[in-house]
Coordinates of C-alpha atoms and ligand atoms in Angstrom, one line a residue:
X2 CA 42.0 -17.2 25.4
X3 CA 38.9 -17.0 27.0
X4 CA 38.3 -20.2 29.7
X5 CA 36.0 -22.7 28.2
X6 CA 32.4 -23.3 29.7
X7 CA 32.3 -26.5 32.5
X8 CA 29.0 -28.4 33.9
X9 CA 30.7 -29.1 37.1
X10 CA 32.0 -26.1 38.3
X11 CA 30.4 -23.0 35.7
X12 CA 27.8 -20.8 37.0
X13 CA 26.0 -20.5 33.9
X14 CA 25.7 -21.9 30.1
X15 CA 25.3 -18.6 27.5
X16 CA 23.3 -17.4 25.9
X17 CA 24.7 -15.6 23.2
X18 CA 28.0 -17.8 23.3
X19 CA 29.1 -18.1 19.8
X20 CA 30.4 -20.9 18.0
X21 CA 34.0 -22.1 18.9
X22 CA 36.8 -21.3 16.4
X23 CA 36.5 -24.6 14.8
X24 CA 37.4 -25.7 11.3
X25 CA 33.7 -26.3 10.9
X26 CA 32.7 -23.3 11.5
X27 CA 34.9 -21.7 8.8
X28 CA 33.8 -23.9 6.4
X29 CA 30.9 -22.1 5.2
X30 CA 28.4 -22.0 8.2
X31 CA 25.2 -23.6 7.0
X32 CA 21.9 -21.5 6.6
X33 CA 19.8 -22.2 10.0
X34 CA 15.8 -22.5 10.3
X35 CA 14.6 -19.1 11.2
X36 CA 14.1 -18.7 15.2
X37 CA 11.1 -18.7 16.4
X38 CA 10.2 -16.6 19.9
X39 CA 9.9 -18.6 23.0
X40 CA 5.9 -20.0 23.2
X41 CA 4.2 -20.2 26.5
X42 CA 3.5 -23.6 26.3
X43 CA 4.6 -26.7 24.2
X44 CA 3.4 -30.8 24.6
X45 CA 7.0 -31.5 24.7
X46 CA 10.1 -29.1 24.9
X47 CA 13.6 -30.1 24.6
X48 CA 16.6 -28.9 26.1
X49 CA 19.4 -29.1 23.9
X50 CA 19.6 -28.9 19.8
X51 CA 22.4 -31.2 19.1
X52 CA 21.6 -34.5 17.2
X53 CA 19.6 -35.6 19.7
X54 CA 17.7 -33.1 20.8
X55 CA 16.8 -32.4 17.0
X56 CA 15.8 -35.9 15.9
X57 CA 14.0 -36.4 18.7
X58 CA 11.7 -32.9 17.5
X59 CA 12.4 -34.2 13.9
X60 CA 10.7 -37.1 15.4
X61 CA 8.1 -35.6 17.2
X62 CA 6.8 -33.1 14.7
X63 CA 7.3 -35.5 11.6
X64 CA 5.7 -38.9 13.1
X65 CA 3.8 -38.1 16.2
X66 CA 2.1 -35.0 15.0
X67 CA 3.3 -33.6 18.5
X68 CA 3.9 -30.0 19.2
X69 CA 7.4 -29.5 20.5
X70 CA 9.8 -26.7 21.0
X71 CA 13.7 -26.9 21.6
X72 CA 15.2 -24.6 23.6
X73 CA 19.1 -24.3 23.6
X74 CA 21.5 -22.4 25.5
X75 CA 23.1 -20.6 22.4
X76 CA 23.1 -21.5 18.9
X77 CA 22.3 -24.9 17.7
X78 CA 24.7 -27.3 17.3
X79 CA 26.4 -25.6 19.8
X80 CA 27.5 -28.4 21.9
X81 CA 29.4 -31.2 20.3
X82 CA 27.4 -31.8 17.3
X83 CA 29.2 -28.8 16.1
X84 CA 32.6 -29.6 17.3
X85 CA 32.7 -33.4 16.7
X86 CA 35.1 -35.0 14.0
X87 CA 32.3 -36.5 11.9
X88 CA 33.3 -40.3 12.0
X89 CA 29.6 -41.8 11.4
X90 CA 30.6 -45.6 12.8
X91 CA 29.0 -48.5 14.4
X92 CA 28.7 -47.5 18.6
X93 CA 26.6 -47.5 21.6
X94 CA 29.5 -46.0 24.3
X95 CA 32.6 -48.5 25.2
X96 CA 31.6 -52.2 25.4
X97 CA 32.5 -54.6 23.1
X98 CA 30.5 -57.2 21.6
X99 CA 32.5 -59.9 23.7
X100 CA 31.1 -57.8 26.7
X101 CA 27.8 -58.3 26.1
X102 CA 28.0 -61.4 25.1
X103 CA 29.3 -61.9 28.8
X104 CA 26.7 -59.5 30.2
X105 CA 23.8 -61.2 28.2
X106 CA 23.9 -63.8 25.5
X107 CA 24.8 -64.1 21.4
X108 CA 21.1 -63.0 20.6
X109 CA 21.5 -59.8 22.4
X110 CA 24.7 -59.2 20.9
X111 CA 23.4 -59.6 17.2
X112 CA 19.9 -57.2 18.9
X113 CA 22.8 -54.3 19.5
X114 CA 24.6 -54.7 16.4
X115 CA 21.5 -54.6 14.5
X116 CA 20.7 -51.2 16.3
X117 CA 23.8 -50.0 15.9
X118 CA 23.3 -50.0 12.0
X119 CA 20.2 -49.3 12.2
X120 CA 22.1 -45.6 13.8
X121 CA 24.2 -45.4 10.6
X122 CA 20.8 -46.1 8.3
X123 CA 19.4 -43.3 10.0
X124 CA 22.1 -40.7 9.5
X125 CA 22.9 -41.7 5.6
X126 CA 18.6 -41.7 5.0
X127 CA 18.7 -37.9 6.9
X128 CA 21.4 -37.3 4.6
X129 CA 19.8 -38.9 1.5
X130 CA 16.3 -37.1 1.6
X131 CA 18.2 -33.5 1.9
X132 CA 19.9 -31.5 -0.8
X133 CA 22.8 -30.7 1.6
X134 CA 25.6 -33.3 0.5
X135 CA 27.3 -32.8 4.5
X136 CA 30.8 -33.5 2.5
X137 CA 30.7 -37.0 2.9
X138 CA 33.9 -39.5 2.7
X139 CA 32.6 -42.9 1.8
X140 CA 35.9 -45.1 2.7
X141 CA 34.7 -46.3 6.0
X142 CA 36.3 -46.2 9.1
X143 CA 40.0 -48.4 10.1
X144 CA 40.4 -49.0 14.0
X145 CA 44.3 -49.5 14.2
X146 CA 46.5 -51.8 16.5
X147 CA 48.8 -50.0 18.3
X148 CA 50.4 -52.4 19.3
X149 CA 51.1 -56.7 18.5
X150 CA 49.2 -57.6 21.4
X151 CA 45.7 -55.0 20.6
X152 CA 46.0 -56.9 16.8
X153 CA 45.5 -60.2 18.5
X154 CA 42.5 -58.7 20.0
X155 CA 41.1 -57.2 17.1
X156 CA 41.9 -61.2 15.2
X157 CA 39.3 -62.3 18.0
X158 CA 37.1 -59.2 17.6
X159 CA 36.3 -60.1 13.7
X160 CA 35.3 -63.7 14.3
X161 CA 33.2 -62.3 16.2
X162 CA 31.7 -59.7 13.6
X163 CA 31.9 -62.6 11.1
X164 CA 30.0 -64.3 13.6
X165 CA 27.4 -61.0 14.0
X166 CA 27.1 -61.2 10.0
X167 CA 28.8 -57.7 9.9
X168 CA 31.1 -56.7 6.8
X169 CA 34.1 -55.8 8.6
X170 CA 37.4 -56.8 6.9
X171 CA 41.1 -57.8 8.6
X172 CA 43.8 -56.3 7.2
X173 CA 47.5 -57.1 7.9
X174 CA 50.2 -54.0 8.6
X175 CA 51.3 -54.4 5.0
X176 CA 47.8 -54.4 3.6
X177 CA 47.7 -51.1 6.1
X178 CA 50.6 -49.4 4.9
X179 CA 50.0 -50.2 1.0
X180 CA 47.0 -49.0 0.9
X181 CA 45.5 -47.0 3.9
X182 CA 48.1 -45.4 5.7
X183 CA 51.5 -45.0 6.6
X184 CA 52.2 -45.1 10.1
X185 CA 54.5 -47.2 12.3
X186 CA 51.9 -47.2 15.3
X187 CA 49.7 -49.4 12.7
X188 CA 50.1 -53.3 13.6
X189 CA 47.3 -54.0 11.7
X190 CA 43.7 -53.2 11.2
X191 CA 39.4 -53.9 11.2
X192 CA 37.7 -52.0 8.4
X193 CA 34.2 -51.5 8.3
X194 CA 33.1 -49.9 5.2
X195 CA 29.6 -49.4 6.5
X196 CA 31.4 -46.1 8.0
X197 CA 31.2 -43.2 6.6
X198 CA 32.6 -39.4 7.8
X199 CA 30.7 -36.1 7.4
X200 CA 31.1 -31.6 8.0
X201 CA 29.5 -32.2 11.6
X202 CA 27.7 -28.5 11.2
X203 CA 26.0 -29.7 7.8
X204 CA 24.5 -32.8 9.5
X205 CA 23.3 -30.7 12.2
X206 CA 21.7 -28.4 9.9
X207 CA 20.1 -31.0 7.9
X208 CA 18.3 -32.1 10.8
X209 CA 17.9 -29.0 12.3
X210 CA 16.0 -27.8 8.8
X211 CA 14.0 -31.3 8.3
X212 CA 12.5 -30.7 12.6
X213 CA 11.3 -26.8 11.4
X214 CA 9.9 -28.1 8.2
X215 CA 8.3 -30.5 10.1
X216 CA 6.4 -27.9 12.6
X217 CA 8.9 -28.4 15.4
X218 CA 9.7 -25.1 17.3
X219 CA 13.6 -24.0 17.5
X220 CA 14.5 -21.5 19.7
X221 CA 18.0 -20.5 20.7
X222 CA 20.0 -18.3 23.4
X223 CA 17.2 -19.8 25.4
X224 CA 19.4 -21.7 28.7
X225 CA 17.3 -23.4 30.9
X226 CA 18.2 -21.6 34.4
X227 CA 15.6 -22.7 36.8
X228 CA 12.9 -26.0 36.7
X229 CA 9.6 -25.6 38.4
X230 CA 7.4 -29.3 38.5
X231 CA 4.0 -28.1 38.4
X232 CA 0.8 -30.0 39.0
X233 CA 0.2 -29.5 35.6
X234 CA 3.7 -30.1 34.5
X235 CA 6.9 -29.1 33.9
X236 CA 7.8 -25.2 33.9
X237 CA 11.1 -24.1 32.6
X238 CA 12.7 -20.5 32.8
X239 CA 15.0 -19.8 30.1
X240 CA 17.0 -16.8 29.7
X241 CA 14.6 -16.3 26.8
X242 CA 11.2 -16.7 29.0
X243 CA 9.2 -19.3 30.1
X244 CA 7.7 -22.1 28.9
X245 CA 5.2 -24.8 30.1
X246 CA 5.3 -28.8 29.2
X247 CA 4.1 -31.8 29.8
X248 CA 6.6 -33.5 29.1
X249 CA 10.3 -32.6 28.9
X250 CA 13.2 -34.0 27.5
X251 CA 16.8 -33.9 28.6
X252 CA 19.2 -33.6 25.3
X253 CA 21.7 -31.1 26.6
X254 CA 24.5 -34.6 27.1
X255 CA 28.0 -33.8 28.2
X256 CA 27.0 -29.9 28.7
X257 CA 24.5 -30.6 31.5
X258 CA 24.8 -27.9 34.1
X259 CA 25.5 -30.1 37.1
X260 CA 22.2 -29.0 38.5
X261 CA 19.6 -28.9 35.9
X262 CA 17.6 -31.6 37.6
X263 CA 17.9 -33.5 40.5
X264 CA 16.8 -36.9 39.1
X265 CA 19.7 -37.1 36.4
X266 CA 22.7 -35.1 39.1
X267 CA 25.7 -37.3 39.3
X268 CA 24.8 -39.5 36.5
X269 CA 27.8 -38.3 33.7
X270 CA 31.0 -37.7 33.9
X271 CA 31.7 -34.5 31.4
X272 CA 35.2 -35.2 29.4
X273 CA 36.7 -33.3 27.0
X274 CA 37.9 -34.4 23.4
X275 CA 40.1 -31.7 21.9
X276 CA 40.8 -31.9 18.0
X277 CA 43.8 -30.1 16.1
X278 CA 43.3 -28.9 12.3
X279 CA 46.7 -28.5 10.2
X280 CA 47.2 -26.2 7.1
X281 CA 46.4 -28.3 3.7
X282 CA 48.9 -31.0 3.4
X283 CA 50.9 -31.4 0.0
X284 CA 50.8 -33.5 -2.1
X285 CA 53.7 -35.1 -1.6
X286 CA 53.4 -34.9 2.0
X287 CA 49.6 -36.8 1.6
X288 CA 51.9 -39.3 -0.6
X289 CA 54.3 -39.4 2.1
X290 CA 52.0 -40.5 4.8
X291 CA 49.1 -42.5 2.0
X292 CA 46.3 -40.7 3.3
X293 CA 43.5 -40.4 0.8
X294 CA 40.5 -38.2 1.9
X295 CA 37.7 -41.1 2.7
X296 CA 38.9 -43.1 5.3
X297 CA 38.7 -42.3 8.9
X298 CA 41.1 -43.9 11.8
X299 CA 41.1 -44.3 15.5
X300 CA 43.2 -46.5 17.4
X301 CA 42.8 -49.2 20.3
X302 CA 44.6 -47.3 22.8
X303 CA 42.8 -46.6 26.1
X304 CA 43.0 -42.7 25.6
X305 CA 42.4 -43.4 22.0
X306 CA 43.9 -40.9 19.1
X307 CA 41.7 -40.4 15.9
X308 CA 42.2 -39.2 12.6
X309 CA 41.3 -38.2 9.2
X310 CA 42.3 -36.4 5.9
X311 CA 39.7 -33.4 5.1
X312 CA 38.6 -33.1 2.1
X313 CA 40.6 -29.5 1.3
X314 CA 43.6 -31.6 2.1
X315 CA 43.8 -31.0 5.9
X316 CA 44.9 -33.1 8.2
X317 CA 42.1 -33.7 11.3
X318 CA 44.2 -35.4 14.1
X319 CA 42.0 -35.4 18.2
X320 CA 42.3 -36.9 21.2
X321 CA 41.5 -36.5 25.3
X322 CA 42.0 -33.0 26.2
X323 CA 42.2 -31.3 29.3
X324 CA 40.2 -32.5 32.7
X325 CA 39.0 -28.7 33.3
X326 CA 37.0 -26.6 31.5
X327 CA 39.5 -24.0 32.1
X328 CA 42.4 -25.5 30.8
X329 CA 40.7 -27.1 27.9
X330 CA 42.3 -23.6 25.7
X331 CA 45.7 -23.9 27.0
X332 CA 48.4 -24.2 24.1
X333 CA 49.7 -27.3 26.2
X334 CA 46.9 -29.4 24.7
X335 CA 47.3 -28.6 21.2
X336 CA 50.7 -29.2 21.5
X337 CA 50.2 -32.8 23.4
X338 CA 47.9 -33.7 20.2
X339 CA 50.7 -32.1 18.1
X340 CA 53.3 -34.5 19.7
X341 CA 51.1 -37.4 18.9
X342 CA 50.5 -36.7 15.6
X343 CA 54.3 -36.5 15.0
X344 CA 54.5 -39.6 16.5
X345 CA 51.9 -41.0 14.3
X346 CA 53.5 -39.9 11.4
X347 CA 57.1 -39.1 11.9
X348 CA 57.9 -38.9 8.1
X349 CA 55.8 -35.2 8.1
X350 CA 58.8 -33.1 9.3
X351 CA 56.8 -30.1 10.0
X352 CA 52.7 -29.4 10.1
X353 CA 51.4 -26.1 11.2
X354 CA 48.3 -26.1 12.8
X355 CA 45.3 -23.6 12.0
X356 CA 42.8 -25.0 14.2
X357 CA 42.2 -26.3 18.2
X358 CA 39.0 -26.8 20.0
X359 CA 37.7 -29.1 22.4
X360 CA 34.0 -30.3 23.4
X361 CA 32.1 -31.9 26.1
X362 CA 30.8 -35.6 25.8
X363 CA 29.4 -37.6 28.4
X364 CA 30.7 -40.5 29.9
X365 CA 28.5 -43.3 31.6
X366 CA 30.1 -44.9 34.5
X367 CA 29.5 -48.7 33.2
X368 CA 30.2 -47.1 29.6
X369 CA 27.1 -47.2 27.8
X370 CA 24.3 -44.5 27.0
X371 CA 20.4 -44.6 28.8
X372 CA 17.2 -43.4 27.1
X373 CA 14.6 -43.8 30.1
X374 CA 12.0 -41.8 31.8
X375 CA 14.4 -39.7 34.9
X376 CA 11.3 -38.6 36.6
X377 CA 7.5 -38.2 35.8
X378 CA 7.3 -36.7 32.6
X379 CA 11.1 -36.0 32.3
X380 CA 12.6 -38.0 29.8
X381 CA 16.4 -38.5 28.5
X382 CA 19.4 -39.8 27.2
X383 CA 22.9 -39.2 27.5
X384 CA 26.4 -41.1 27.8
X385 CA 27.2 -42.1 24.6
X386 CA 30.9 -42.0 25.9
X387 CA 32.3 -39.6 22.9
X388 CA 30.9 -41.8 20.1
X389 CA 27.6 -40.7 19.5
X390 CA 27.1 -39.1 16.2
X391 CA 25.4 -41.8 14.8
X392 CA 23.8 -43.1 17.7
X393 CA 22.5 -40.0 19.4
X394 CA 20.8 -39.4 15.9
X395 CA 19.1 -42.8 16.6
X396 CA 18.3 -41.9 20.2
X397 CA 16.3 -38.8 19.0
X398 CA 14.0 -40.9 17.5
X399 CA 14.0 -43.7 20.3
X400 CA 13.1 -40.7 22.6
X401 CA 10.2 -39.9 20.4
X402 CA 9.1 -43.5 20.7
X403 CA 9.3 -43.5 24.4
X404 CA 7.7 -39.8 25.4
X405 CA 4.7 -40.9 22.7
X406 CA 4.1 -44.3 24.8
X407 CA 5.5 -46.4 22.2
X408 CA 7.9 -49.7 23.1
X409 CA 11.1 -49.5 22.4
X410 CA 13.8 -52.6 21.0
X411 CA 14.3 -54.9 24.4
X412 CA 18.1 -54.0 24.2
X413 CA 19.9 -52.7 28.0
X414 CA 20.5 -48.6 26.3
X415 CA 16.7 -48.3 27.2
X416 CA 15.7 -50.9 30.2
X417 CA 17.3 -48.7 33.0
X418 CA 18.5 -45.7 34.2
X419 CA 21.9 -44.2 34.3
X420 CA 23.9 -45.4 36.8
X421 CA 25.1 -42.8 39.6
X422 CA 28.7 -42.1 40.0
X423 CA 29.6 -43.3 43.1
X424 CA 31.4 -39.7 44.8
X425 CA 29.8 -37.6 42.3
X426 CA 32.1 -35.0 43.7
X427 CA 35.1 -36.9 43.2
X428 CA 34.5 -38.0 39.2
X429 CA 37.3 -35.2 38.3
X430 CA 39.6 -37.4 40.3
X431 CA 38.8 -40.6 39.1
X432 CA 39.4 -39.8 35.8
X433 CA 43.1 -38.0 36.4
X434 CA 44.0 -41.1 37.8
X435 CA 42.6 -43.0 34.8
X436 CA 44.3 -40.9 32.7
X437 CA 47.3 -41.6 34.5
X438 CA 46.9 -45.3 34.3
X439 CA 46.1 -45.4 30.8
X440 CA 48.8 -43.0 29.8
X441 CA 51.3 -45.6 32.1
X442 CA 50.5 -48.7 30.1
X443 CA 49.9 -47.4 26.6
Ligands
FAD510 C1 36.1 -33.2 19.8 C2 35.0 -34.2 19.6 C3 35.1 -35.2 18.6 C4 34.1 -36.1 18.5 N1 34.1 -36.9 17.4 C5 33.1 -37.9 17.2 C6 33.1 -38.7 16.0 O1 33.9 -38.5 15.1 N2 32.2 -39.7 16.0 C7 31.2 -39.8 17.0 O2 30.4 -40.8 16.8 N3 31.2 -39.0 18.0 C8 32.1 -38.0 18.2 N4 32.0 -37.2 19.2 C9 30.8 -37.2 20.1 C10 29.5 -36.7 19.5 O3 29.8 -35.4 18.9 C11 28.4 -36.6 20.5 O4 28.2 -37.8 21.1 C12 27.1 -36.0 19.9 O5 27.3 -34.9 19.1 C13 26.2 -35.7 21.1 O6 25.1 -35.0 20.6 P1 24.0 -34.5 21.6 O7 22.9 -33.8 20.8 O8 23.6 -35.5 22.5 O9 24.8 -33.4 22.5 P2 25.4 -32.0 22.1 O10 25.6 -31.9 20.7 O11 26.6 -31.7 23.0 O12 24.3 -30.9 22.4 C14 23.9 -30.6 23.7 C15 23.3 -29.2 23.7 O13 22.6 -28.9 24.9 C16 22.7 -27.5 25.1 N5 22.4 -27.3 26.6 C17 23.1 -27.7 27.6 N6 22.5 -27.3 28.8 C18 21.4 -26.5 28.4 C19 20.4 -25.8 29.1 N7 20.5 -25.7 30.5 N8 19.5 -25.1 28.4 C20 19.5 -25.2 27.0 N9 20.4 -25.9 26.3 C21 21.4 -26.5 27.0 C22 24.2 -27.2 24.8 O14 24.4 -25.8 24.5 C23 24.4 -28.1 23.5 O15 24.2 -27.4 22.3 C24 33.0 -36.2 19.4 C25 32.9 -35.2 20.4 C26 33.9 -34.2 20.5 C27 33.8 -33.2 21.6

């Protein structure tokens, strides 16, 4: 297998890199907006059509009556809006509400949960005003106890939500097994049915279709290689051309090459989340474990596992993958997020796999995302800490807001900048020894 693309240490990003061998991209690959030939000049050009980078031109085009051009490395949805395993849920990185709370006060708590459905709204109301149905599972999404101890925690957790006015339901580990799923790693659970689960790829291309029908510019095989600042602007050479700007904006996330631009260097920590695909389950076996294709899991570990039943019957099971990009392929990994899923549900005495991939998401150092102006004219927002499908589709817009001079919501995602890793060179170390640590006390 060929070694996998990595920001810190890869020369170059595409173009002409094709889609990983993914279970979404078997499924039917959706029809994309015709490409367009790299302009000379845009108002605004984007780098990077993932969710964000395409709700932020959906954005553009469709409310500011801006012109705007995306330019991405290979295809779009490329990156991890491609890969991802299309849990649509409540986030905005790693805090919980009792750390902000700490950080800030109740109000600003109930501000960020109100944003963070307001993330949801604006993926079902993308999904609602297309004809593309994405392949949605409506059960909402069950974050599991793995243990006695993380089910106190999660007790506490939803008198808080109850607190937040959020719909979120405690169920016991009976409750669990009779009617969600049968696992012994399952102490217990929160349910919030606002969740929902989509085909990643469709969601992408719903966007991706509503930005061209709205006048904005898609262009792809177009990596950005080298960034002039001009008096006049910004001046980008792709592998497709050039193109000048006045203002850019940074959507290329966990894939950043480590030295796109100087203002944002050192400010994410790229990890990989891998994700294993079996063959169709039976029916007995889908009996055996009470899976039902609409609910999606995830548990409270540190390295947290996730999961899903498929709607063809398949069994979607991810996790942390490798540390470097050119491991992320190496059987070993599958086989690690095998051995969990066996351990997850021991009463499946054999599953094949058909599918393994892995993507990039970015990690913030104090574990939560930034939408701010990096530089004069250079705007972005990454470090949505491998939760972002629903808020990265929020952040396109917020980016919209912020290039075109609006305000945004007085919430901490958009009062400051990302914060800098402190040894930017060391961040591959940190995070073995996390992973260490976290694999230690799980
Ligand atoms: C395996 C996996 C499972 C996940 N599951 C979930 C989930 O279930 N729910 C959830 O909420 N989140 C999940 N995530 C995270 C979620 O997918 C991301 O947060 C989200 O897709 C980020 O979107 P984005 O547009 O910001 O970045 P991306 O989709 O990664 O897009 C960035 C794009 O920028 C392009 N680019 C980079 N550099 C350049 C350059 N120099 N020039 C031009 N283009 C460039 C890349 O090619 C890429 O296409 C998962 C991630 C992974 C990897």
């Amino acid at each position: 297998m060929q070694p996998m693309y990595d920001p810190l240490t890869s020369a170059q990003l595409g173009p002409n890199d094709s889609y990983p061998a993914s279970y979404w991209a078997t499924q039917g690959m959706p029809q994309w907006p015709v490409r367009s030939a790299l302009p000379e000049q845009a108002e605004v050009v984007i780098i990077g059509a993932g969710y964000t980078g395409l709700n932020a031109a959906l954005s553009l085009a469709k409310d500011y009556h801006r012109e705007v051009v995306v330019v991405e490395a290979n295809q779009l949805a490329w990156g991890c809006s491609g890969r991802n395993a299309g849990f649509v849920m409540p986030s905005t990185g790693r805090r919980s509400y009792q750390d902000w709370i700490k950080s800030y006060d109740m109000p600003m708590a109930k501000a960020i949960h109100a944003e963070q459905h307001a993330a949801i709204d604006h993926v079902r109301s993308l999904i609602t005003d297309s004809s593309v149905a994405c392949d949605t599972q409506h059960g909402g999404y069950l974050k599991l106890a793995h243990s006695a101890k993380a089910n106190q925690l999660l007790v506490q957790q939803h008198q808080l939500l109850q607190q937040l006015g959020d719909a979120a339901v405690l169920h016991s580990a009976a409750t669990v097994a009779a009617d969600y799923v049968k696992t012994p790693v399952a102490h217990g659970a929160l349910h919030y049915p606002q969740s929902f689960a989509v085909n990643p790829m469709q969601l992408a291309a719903v966007t991706a279709h509503a930005a061209a029908n709205a006048g904005a510019k898609l262009v792809t095989n177009a990596p950005v290689q080298h960034w002039e600042t001009t008096p006049q602007g910004q001046r980008l050479h792709t592998a497709a051309g050039s193109i000048e700007a006045k203002q850019v904006i940074i959507a290329s996330n966990g894939y950043t090459p480590n030295h796109l631009h100087p203002a944002i260097h050192g400010r994410s920590l790229p990890v990989l989340s891998s994700i294993i695909v079996t063959r169709p389950l039976t029916a007995a076996q889908q009996q055996q474990i009470g899976l039902i294709p609409a609910h999606q899991f995830m548990d409270t570990r540190s390295l947290k596992y996730y999961f899903r039943l498929l709607p063809d019957g398949r069994l979607l099971f991810g996790g942390r993958g490798a540390i470097r990009g050119r491991d992320a392929n190496k059987p070993r990994y599958a086989k690690h997020l095998q051995q969990a899923l066996q351990a997850t549900f021991p009463q499946l005495e054999t599953v094949t796999l058909d599918y393994f991939w892995s993507g990039w998401v970015s990690v913030a150092l104090d574990d939560y995302p930034r939408i701010y102006e990096a530089a004069p004219g250079v705007f972005t927002s990454m470090g949505y800490c491998g939760a972002g499908v629903a808020f990265s589709s929020l952040a396109g817009h917020r980016l919209a807001q912020l290039t075109s001079g609006d305000a945004l919501p007085e919430l901490p995602f958009y009062q400051s900048a990302l914060p800098k890793f402190p040894l930017a060179q060391g961040r591959r170390l940190g995070q073995w020894l996390y992973y260490q640590w976290a694999r230690a006390t799980a």
